[in-house]
Tab-separated table of C-alpha atoms in Angstrom:
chain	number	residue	atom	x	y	z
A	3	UNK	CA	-77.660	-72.812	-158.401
A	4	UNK	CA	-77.091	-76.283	-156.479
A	5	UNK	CA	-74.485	-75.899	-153.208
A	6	UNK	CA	-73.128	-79.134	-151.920
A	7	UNK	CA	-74.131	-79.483	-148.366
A	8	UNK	CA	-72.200	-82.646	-147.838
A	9	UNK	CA	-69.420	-85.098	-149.181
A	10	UNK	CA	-70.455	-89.082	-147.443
A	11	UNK	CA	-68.156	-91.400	-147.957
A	12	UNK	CA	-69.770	-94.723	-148.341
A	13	UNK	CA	-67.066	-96.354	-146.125
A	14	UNK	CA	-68.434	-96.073	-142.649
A	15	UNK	CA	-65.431	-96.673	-140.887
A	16	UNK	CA	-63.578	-93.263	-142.395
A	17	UNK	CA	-66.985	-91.715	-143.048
A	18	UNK	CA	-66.464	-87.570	-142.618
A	19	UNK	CA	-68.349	-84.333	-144.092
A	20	UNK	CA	-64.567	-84.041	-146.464
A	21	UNK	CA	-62.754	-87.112	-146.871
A	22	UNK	CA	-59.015	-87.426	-147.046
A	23	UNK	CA	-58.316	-86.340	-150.886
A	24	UNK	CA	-57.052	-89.820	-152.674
A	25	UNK	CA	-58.160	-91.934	-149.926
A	26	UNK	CA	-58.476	-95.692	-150.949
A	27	UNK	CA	-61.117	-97.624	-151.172
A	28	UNK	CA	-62.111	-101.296	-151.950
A	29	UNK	CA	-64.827	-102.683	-154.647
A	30	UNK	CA	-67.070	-103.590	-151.722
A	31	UNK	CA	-67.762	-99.588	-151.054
A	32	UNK	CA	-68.483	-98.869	-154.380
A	33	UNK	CA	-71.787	-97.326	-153.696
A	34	UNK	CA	-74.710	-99.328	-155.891
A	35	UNK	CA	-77.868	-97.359	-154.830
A	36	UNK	CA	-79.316	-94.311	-153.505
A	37	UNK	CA	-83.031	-94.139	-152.016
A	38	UNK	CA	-85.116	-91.319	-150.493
A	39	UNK	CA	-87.904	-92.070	-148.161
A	40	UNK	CA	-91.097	-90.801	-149.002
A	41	UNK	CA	-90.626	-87.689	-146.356
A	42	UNK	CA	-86.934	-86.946	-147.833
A	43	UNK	CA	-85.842	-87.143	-144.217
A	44	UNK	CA	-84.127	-90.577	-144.486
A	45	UNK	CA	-81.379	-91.956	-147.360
A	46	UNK	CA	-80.506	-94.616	-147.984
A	47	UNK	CA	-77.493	-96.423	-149.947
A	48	UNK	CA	-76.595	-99.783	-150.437
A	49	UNK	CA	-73.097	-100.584	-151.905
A	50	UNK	CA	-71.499	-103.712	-153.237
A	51	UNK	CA	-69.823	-105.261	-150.554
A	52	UNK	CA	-73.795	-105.868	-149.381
A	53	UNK	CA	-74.469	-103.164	-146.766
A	54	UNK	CA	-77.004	-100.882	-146.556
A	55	UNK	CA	-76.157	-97.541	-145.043
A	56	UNK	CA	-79.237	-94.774	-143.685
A	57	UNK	CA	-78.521	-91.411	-143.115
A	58	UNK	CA	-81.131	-89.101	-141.653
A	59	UNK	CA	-82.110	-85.230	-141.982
A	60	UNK	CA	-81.141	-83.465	-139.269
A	61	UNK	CA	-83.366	-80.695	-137.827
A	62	UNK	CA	-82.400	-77.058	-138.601
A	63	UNK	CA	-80.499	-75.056	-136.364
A	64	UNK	CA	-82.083	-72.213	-134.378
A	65	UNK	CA	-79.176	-70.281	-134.477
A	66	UNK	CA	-79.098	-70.737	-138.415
A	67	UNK	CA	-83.627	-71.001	-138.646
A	68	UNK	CA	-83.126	-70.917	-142.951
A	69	UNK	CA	-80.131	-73.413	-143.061
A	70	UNK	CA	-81.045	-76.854	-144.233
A	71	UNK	CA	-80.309	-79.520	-141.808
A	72	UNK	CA	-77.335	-82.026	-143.091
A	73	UNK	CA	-77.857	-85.828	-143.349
A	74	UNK	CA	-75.427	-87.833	-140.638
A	75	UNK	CA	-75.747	-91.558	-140.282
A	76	UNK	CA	-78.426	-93.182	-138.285
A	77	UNK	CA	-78.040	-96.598	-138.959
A	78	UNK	CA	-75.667	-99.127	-140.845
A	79	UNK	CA	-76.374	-103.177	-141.642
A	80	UNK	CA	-75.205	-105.507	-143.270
A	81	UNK	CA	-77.920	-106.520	-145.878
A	82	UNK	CA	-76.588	-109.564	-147.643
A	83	UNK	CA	-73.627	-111.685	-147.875
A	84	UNK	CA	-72.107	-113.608	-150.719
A	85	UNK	CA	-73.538	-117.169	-151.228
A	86	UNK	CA	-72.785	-119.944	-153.112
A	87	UNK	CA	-75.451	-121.829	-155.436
A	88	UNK	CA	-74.450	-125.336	-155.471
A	89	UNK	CA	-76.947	-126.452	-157.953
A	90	UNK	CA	-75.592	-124.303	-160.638
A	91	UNK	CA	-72.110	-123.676	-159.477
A	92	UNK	CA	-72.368	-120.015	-159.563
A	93	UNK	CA	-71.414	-117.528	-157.089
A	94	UNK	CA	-74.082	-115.055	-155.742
A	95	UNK	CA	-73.033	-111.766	-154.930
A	96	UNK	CA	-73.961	-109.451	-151.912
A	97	UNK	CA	-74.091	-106.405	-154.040
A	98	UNK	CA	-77.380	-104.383	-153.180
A	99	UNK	CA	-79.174	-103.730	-156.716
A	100	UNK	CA	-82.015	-101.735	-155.508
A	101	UNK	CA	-83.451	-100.322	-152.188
A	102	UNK	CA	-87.053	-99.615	-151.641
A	103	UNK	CA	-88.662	-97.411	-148.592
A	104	UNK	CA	-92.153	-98.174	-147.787
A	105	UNK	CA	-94.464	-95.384	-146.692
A	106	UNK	CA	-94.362	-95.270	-143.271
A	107	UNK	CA	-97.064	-96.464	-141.122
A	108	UNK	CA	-96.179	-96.136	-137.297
A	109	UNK	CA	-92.906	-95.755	-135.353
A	110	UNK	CA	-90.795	-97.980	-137.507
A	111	UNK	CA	-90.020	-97.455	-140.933
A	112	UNK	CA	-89.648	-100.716	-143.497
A	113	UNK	CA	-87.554	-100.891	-146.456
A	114	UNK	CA	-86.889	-103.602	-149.431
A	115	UNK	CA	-83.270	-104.329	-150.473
A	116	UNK	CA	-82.057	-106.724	-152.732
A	117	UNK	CA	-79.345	-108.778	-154.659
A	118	UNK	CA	-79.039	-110.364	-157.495
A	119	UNK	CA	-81.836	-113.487	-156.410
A	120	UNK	CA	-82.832	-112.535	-152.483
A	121	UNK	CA	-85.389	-109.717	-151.516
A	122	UNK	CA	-85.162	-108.857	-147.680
A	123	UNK	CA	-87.814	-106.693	-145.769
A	124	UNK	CA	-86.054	-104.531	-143.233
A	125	UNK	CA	-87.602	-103.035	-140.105
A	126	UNK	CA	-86.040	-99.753	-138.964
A	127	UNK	CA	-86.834	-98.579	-135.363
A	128	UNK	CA	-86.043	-96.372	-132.171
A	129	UNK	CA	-85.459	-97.484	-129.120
A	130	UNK	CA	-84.767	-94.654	-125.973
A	131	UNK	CA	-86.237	-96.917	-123.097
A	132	UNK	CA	-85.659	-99.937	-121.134
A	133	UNK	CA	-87.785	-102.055	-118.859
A	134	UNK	CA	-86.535	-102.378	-115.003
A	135	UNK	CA	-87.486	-104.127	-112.444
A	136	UNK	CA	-88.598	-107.430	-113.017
A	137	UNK	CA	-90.167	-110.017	-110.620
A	138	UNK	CA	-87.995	-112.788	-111.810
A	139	UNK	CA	-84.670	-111.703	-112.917
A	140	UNK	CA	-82.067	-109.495	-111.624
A	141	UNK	CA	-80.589	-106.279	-113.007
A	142	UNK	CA	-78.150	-108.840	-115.166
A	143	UNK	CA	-81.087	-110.665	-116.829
A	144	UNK	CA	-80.682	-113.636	-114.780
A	145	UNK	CA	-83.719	-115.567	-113.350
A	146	UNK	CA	-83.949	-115.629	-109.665
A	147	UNK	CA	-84.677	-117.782	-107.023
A	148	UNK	CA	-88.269	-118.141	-106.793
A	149	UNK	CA	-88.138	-118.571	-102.950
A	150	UNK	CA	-86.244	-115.319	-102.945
A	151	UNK	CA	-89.116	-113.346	-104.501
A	152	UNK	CA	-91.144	-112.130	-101.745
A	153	UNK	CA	-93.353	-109.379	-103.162
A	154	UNK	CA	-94.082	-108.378	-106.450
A	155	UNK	CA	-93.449	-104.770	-107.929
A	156	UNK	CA	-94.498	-103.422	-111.464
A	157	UNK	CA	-91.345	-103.118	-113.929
A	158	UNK	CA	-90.957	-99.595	-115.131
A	159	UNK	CA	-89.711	-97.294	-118.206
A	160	UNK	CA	-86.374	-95.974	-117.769
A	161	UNK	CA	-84.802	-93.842	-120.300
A	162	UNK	CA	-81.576	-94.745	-122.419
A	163	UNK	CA	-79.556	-93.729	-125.063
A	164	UNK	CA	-81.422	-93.922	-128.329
A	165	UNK	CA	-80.512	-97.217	-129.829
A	166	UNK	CA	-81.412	-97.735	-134.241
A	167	UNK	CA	-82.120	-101.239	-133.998
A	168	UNK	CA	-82.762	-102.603	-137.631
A	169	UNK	CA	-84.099	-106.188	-137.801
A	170	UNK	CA	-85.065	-108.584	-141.104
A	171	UNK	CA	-89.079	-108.832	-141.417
A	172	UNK	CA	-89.432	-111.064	-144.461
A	173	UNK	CA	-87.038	-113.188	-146.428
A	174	UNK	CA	-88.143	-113.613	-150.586
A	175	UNK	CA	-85.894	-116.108	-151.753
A	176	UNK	CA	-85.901	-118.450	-154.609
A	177	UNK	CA	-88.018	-117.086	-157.220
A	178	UNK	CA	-85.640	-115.956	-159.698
A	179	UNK	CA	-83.738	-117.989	-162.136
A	180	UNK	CA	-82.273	-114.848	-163.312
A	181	UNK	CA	-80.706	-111.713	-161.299
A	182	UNK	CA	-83.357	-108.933	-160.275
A	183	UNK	CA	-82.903	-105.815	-161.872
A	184	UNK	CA	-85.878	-104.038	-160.441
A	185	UNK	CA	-88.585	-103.891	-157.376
A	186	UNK	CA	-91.234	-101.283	-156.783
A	187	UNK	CA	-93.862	-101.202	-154.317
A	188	UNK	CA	-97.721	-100.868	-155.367
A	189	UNK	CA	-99.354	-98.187	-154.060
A	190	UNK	CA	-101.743	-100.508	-152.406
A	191	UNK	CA	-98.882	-100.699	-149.967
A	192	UNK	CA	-99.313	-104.390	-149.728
A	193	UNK	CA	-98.169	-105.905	-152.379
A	194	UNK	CA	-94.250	-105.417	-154.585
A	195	UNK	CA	-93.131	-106.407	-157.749
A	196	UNK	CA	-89.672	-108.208	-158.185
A	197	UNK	CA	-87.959	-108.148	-162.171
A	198	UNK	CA	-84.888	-109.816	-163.638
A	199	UNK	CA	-84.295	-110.121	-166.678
A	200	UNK	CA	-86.861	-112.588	-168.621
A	201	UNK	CA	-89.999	-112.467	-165.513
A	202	UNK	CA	-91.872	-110.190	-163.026
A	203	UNK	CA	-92.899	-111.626	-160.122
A	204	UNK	CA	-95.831	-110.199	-157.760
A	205	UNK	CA	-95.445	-110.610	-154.218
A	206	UNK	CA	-97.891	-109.772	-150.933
A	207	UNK	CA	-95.736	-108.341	-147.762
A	208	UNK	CA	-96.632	-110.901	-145.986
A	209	UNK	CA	-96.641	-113.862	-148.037
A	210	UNK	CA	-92.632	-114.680	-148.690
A	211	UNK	CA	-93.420	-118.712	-149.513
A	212	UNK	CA	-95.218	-118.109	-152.937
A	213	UNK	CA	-95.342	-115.133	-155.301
A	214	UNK	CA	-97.330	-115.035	-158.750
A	215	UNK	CA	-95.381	-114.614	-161.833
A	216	UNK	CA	-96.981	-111.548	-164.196
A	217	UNK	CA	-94.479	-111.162	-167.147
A	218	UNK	CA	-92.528	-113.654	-168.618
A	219	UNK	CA	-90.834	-113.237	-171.752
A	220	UNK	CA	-88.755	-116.401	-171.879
A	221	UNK	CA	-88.733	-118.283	-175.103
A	222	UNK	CA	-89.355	-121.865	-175.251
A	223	UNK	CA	-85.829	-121.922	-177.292
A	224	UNK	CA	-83.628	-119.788	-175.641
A	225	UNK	CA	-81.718	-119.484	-178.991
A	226	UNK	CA	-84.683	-117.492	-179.984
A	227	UNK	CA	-84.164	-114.939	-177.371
A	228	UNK	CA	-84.300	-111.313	-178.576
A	229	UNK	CA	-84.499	-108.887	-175.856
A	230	UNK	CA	-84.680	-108.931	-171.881
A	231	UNK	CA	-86.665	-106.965	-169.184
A	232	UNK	CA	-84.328	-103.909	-167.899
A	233	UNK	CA	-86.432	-102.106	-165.482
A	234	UNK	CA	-90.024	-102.175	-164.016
A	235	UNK	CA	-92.440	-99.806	-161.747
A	236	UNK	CA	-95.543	-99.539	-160.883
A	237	UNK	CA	-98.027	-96.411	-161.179
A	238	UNK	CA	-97.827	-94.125	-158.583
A	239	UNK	CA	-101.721	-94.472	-157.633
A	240	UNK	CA	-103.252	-97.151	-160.136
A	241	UNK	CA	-102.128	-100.245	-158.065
A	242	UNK	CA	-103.839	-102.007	-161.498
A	243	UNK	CA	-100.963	-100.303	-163.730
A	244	UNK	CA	-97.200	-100.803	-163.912
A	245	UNK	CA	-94.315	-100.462	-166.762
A	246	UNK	CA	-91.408	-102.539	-167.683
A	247	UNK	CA	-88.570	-101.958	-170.287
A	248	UNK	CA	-86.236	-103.694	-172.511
A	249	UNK	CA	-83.277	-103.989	-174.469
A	250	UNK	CA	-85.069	-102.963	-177.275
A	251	UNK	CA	-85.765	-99.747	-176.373
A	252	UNK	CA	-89.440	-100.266	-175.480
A	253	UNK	CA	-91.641	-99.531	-172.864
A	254	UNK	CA	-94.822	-101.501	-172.227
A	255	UNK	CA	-97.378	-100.793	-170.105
A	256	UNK	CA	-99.805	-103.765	-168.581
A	257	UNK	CA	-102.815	-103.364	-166.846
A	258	UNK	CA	-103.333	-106.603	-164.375
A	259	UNK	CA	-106.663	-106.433	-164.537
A	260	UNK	CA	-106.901	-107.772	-168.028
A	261	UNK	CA	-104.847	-111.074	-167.394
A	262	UNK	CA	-103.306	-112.891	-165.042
A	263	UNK	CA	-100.132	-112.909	-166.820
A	264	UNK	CA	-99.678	-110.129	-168.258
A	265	UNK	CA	-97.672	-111.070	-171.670
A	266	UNK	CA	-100.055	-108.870	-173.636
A	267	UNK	CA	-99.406	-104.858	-172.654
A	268	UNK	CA	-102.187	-102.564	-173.216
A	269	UNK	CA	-99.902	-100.069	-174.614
A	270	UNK	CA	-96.253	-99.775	-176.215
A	271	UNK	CA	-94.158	-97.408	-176.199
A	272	UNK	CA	-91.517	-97.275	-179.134
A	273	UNK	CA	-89.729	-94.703	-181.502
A	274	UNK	CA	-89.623	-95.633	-184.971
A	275	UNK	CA	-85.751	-95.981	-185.510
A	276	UNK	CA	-84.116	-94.260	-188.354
A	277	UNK	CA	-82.553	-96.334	-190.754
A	278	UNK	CA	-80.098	-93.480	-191.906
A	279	UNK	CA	-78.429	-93.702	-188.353
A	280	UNK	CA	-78.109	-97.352	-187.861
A	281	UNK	CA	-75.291	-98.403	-187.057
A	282	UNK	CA	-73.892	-101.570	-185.441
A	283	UNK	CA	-74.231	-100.150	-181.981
A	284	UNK	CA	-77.358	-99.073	-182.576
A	285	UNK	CA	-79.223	-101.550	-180.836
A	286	UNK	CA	-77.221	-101.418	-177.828
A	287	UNK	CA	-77.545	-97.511	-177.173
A	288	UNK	CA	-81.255	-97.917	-177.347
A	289	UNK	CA	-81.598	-100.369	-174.823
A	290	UNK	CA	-83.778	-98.878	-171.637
A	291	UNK	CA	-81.394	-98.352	-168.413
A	292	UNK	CA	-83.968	-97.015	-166.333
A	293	UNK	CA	-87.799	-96.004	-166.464
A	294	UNK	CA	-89.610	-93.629	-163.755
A	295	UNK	CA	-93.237	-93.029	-163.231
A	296	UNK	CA	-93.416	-88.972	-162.955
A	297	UNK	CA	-95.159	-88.130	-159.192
A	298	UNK	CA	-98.358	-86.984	-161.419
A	299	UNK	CA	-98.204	-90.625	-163.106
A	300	UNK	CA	-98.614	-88.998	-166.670
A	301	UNK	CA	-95.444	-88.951	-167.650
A	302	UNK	CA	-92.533	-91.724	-168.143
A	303	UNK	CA	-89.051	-91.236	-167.759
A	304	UNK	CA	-86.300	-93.081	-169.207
A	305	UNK	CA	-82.862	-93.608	-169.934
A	306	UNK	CA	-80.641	-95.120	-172.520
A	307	UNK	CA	-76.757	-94.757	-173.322
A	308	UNK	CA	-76.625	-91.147	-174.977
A	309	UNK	CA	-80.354	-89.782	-174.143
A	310	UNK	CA	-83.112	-88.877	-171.731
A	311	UNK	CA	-86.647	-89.164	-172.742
A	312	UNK	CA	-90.070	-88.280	-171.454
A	313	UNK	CA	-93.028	-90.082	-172.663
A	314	UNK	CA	-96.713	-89.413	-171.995
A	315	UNK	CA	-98.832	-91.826	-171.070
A	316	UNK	CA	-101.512	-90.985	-173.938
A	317	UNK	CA	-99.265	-90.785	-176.662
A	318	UNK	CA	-96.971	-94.281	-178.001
A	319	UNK	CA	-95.848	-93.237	-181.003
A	320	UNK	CA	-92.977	-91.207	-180.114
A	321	UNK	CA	-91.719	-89.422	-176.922
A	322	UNK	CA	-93.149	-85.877	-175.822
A	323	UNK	CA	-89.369	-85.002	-175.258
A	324	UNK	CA	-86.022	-86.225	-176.172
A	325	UNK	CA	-82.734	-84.858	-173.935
A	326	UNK	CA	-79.345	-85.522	-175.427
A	327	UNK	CA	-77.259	-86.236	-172.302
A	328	UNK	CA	-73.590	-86.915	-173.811
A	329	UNK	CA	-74.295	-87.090	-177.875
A	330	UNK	CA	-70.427	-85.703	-177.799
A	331	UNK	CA	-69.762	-89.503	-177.235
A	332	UNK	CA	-70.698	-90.843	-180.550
A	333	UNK	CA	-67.747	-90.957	-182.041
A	334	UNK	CA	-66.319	-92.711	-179.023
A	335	UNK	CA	-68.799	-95.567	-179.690
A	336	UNK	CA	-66.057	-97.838	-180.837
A	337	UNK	CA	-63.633	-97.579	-177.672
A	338	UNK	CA	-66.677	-97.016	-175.492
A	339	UNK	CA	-67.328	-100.858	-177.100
A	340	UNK	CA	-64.183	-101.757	-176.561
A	341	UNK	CA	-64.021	-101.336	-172.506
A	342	UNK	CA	-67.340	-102.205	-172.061
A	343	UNK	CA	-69.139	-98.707	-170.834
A	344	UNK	CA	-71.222	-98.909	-173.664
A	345	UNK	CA	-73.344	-101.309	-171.608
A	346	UNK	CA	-73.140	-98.758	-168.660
A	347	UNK	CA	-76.639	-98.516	-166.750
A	348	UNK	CA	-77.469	-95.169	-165.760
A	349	UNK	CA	-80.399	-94.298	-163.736
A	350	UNK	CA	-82.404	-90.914	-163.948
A	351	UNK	CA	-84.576	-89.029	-161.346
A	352	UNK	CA	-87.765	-86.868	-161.350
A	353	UNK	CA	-87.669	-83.661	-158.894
A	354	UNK	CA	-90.784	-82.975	-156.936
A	355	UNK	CA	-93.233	-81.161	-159.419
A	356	UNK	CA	-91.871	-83.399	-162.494
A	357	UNK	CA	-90.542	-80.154	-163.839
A	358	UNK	CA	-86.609	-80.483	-163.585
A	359	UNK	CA	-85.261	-84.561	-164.727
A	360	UNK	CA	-81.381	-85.294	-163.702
A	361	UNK	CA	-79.401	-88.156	-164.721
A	362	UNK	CA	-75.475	-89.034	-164.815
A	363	UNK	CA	-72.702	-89.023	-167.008
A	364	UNK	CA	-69.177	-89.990	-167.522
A	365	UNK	CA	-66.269	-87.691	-165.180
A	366	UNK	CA	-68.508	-87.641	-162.605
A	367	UNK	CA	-71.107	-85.015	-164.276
A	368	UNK	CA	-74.267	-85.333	-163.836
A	369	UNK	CA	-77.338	-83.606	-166.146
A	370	UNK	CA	-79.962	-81.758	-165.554
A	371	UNK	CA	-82.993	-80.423	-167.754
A	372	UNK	CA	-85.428	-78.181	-166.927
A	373	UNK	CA	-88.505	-78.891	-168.761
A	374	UNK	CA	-90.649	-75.774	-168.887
A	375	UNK	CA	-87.492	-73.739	-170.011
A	376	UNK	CA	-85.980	-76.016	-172.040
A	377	UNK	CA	-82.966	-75.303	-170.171
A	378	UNK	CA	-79.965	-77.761	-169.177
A	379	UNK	CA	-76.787	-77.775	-167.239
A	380	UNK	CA	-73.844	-80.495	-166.564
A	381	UNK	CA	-72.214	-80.030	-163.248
A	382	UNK	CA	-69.344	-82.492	-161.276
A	383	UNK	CA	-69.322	-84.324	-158.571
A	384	UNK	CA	-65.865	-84.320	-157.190
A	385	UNK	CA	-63.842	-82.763	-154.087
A	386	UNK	CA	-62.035	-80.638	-155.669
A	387	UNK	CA	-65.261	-78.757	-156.842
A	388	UNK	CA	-67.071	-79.626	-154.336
A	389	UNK	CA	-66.031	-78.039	-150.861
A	390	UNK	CA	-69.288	-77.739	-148.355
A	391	UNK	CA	-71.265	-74.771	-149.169
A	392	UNK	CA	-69.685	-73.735	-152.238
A	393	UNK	CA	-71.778	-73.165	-155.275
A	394	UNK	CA	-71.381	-75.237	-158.276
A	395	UNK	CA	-70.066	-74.364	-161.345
A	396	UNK	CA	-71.827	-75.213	-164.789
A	397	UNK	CA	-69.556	-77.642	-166.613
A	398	UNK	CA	-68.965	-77.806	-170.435
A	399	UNK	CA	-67.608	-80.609	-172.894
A	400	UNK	CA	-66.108	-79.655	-175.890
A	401	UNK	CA	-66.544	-82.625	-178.611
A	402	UNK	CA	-63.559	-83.887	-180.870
A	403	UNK	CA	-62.667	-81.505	-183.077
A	404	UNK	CA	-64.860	-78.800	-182.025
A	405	UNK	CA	-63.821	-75.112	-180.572
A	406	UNK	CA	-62.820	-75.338	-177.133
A	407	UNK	CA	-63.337	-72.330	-174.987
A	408	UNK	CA	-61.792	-71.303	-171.533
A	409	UNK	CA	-62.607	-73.885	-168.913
A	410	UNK	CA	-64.166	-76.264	-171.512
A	411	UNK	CA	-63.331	-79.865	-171.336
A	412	UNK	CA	-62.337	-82.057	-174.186
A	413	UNK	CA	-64.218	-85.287	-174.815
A	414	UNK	CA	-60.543	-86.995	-175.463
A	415	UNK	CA	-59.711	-86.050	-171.324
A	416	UNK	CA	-63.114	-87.411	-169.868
A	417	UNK	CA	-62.213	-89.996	-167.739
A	418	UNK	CA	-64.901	-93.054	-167.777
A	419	UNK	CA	-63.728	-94.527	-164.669
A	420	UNK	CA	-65.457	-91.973	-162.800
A	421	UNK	CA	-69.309	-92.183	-163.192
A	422	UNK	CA	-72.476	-91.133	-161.650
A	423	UNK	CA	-75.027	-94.138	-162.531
A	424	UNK	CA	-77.436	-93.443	-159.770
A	425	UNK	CA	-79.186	-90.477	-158.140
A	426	UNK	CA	-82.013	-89.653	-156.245
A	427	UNK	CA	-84.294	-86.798	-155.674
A	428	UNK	CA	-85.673	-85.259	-152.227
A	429	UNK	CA	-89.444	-85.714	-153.019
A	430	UNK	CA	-90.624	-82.611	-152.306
A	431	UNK	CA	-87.502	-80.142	-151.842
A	432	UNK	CA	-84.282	-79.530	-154.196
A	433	UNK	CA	-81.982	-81.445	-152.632
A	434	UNK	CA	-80.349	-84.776	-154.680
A	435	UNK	CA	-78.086	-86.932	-154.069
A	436	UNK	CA	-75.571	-88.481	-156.333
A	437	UNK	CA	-73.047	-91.979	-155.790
A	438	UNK	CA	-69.841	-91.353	-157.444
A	439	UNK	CA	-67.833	-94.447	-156.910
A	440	UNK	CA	-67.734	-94.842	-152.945
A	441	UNK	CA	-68.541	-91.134	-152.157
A	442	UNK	CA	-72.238	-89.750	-151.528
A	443	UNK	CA	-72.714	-86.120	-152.674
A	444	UNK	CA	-75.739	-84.592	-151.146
A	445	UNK	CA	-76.209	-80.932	-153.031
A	446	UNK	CA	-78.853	-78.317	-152.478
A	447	UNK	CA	-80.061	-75.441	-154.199
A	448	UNK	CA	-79.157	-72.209	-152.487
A	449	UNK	CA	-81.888	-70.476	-153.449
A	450	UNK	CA	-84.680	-72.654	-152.522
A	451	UNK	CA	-85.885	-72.478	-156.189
A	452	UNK	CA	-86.053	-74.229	-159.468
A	453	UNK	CA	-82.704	-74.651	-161.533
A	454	UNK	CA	-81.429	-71.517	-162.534
C-alpha cells in the first residue's frame, strides 16, 4: 500500500511537511507541473504564477538505514513573467505548462520550462567555495591601488555555505503562433521538440535563433480546421521516432528520417468508434490529454476524459488495453459540459518497469492499474487522509443510482473543484507525486513493492 511521506505546499513562503488545514491560497500557486529527474533525486514543479520550485531527495538516515529520505526544497526561481504581445493585443501568461530535466552530464543539472510561447534552458548548480585573495581587489571586491600592490600571492579556495545558484542558459522565443502544449527531449540529448497546437518545432540546445518546423497541421482555410495537436514525445532511444496526439483521439507516429516535415506518419493509431455510443460529446471525451512513451519504448500511454489506454507499438488497430478511470461520470456529461471540466486535461504516468500506469481524477483521487494483475485502486489526495506516514486507504465511488456501501462515495458529492491533472513517477522506485491544487503530495509504498 502507498504511505504519504510528505504534504508540499506549492507556496514557498508557508511551505511545511502539514500545512495549516484551510489555508488560502492565490491562482498563481496553483501547481501546473510535476517533473522527476532522471535519478528520482530531484522534483520539480512549476505553478501558474510562473515559478519553478526543486525539491531534492534527501539521504537516508543512519539512525532509520530502511527509511526513505523526504524531498525538502533546494532551489526556487522565478521562471517567467507575464508579457504583453503588442502585435496581437493578447496577454501572455507566466503559467509554466511543462518542465523538462535533461540527463545530467557534470556538476550542474539543466532543465526546460515553458509557457504558453517562451522555452527557457535553466542551469542548476552548487556552489560551497569562494575565491580569496586577489592581487587587485580587496576583501569588498573593490580594485586597488596599483602602487599599493607590492607582491603578488595566489588567490585560494575557501569554503562557504552551499549556495543553489540557478541561472537561464538559452532563451527559445518566437516560434509559436500558437501556445505550446508539449516539449520532450531526444534521446540524442542535443536536440528538443516544442508542440502547440497546429506545429512541432525541432530545436538544437544550442541553437535558440532558428528551429525547423516538423509537423504542421494548419489548414490553408482555417475554417477547415478539424482537429489540433494535444501532446507530443519522442522515443525513449530512437532519436529518429516521436508521437503526437490530437483532438481526435489519434496517435501518430513519424519517423524523421522519411521527410523533412513530417505531415505523413508512418503509423496511426485509432479505435474504430462505435456508432451505438455516439453521442454529442463524443468527440470531445475522445480527444488525447496526454501520451507517454513506456521506459521499454513498446508501449504508448494515453489519456482522454473517462479512460486510460495502452497501445503497442506493433499493433494500430485498436489498443492492447483499455482502463476505465471515472466511467461513473457519464451521466454527468451534460453538467460536466456545462462548467467546462469536460475539457479537463489530465496527464498519466508510467512506474519504473511499465507494469503499474496512474492517472488523476475528480475529488482529488487519483487511479492506479496494475497491468499484469489486472488490478486497480482509487485513492485521495487530501490532509485529512493524508497525515505523514499513514497508509492510504482504497477509495470507492458509488454511481447514481447504484448500491452504496459503507464508506462509499456518491458520484452526486464528488466535488470537481478539487483535481489531480498531473503526476509523476520516481523512475526507478515507487514513489509518485501528485499536484492537487497548490499542494504537492509525495506518497511511497511501504512495502517497497508493486501495488498491492
Amino acid at each position: 500500500m502507498l504511505s504519504p511521506i510528505q504534504v508540499l505546499c506549492s507556496d514557498i513562503t508557508t511551505l511545511s511537511l502539514e500545512p495549516e488545514p484551510f489555508a488560502s491560497y492565490t491562482e498563481a500557486d496553483i501547481i501546473s507541473t510535476v517533473e522527476f529527474n532522471h535519478t528520482g533525486e530531484l522534483l520539480a514543479t512549476g505553478d501558474k504564477g510562473g515559478r519553478v520550485v526543486i525539491f531534492q531527495r534527501e539521504p537516508e538516515s543512519k539512525s532509520e538505514p530502511f527509511s526513505q529520505g523526504e524531498y525538502n526544497v533546494y532551489s526556487t526561481f522565478q521562471s517567467h513573467e507575464p508579457e504583453f504581445d503588442y502585435l496581437k493585443s493578447l496577454e501572455i501568461e507566466e503559467k509554466i505548462n511543462k518542465i523538462r530535466w535533461l540527463p545530467q552530464q557534470n556538476a550542474a543539472q539543466f532543465l526546460l520550462s515553458t509557457n504558453d510561447k517562451t522555452i527557457k534552458l535553466w542551469k542548476v548548480s552548487e556552489r560551497d567555495k569562494r575565491p580569496e585573495g586577489y592581487n587587485l581587489k580587496d576583501e569588498e571586491g573593490r580594485i586597488k591601488d596599483i602602487t599599493t600592490v607590492t607582491s603578488l600571492q595566489v588567490p585560494v579556495l575557501k569554503p562557504m555555505d552551499l549556495m543553489v545558484e540557478v541561472s537561464p542558459r538559452r532563451v527559445f522565443a518566437n516560434a509559436h503562433t500558437y501556445h505550446v502544449n508539449s516539449i520532450s527531449v531526444n534521446s540524442d540529448y542535443e536536440t528538443y521538440m516544442s508542440a502547440d497546437d497546429l506545429r512541432i518545432n525541432l530545436w538544437h540546445l544550442d541553437i535558440t535563433d532558428r528551429s525547423f518546423n516538423i509537423v504542421d497541421i494548419k489548414p490553408a482555410n482555417m475554417e477547415d480546421l478539424t482537429e489540433v495537436i494535444t501532446a507530443a514525445e519522442f522515443h525513449p532511444h530512437h532519436c529518429n521516432l516521436f508521437v503526437y496526439s490530437s483532438s481526435k483521439g489519434t496517435l501518430r507516429l513519424c519517423d524523421m528520417r522519411e521527410a523533412a516535415l513530417c505531415d505523413k506518419h508512418s503509423k496511426l493509431f485509432e479505435e474504430p468508434e462505435d456508432p451505438s455510443a455516439r453521442s454529442f460529446f463524443s468527440e470531445i471525451i475522445s480527444s488525447v490529454s496526454d501520451v507517454k512513451f513506456s521506459h521499454s519504448g513498446r508501449y504508448l500511454l494515453t489519456r482522454d476524459y473517462l479512460t486510460a489506454k495502452v497501445w503497442d507499438l506493433n499493433m494500430e488497430s485498436k489498443p492492447l488495453e483499455t482502463y476505465q478511470v471515472h466511467d461513473y461520470l457519464r451521466s454527468k456529461l451534460c453538467s460536466l459540459y456545462e462548467n467546462d471540466c469536460i475539457f479537463d486535461k489530465f496527464e498519466c504516468a508510467w512506474n519504473g518497469s511499465d507494469s503499474v500506469i496512474m492517472t488523476g481524477a475528480y475529488n482529488n483521487f487519483f487511479r492506479m492499474f496494475d497491468r499484469n494483475t489486472k488490478r486497480d485502486v482509487t485513492l485521495e489526495a487530501s490532509r485529512e487522509s493524508s497525515k505523514p506516514r499513514a497508509v492510504l486507504k482504497p477509495r470507492r465511488v458509488c454511481a447514481a443510482g447504484g448500491k452504496r456501501r459503507k464508506d462509499d462515495i456518491s458520484v452526486d458529492s464528488l466535488d470537481f473543484t478539487k483535481k489531480i491533472l498531473h503526476t509523476a513517477w520516481h523512475p526507478t522506485e515507487n514513489i509518485i507525486a501528485i499536484a492537487a491544487t497548490n499542494n504537492l503530495y509525495i506518497f511511497q509504498d511501504k512495502l517497497n513493492s508493486e501495488m498491492h
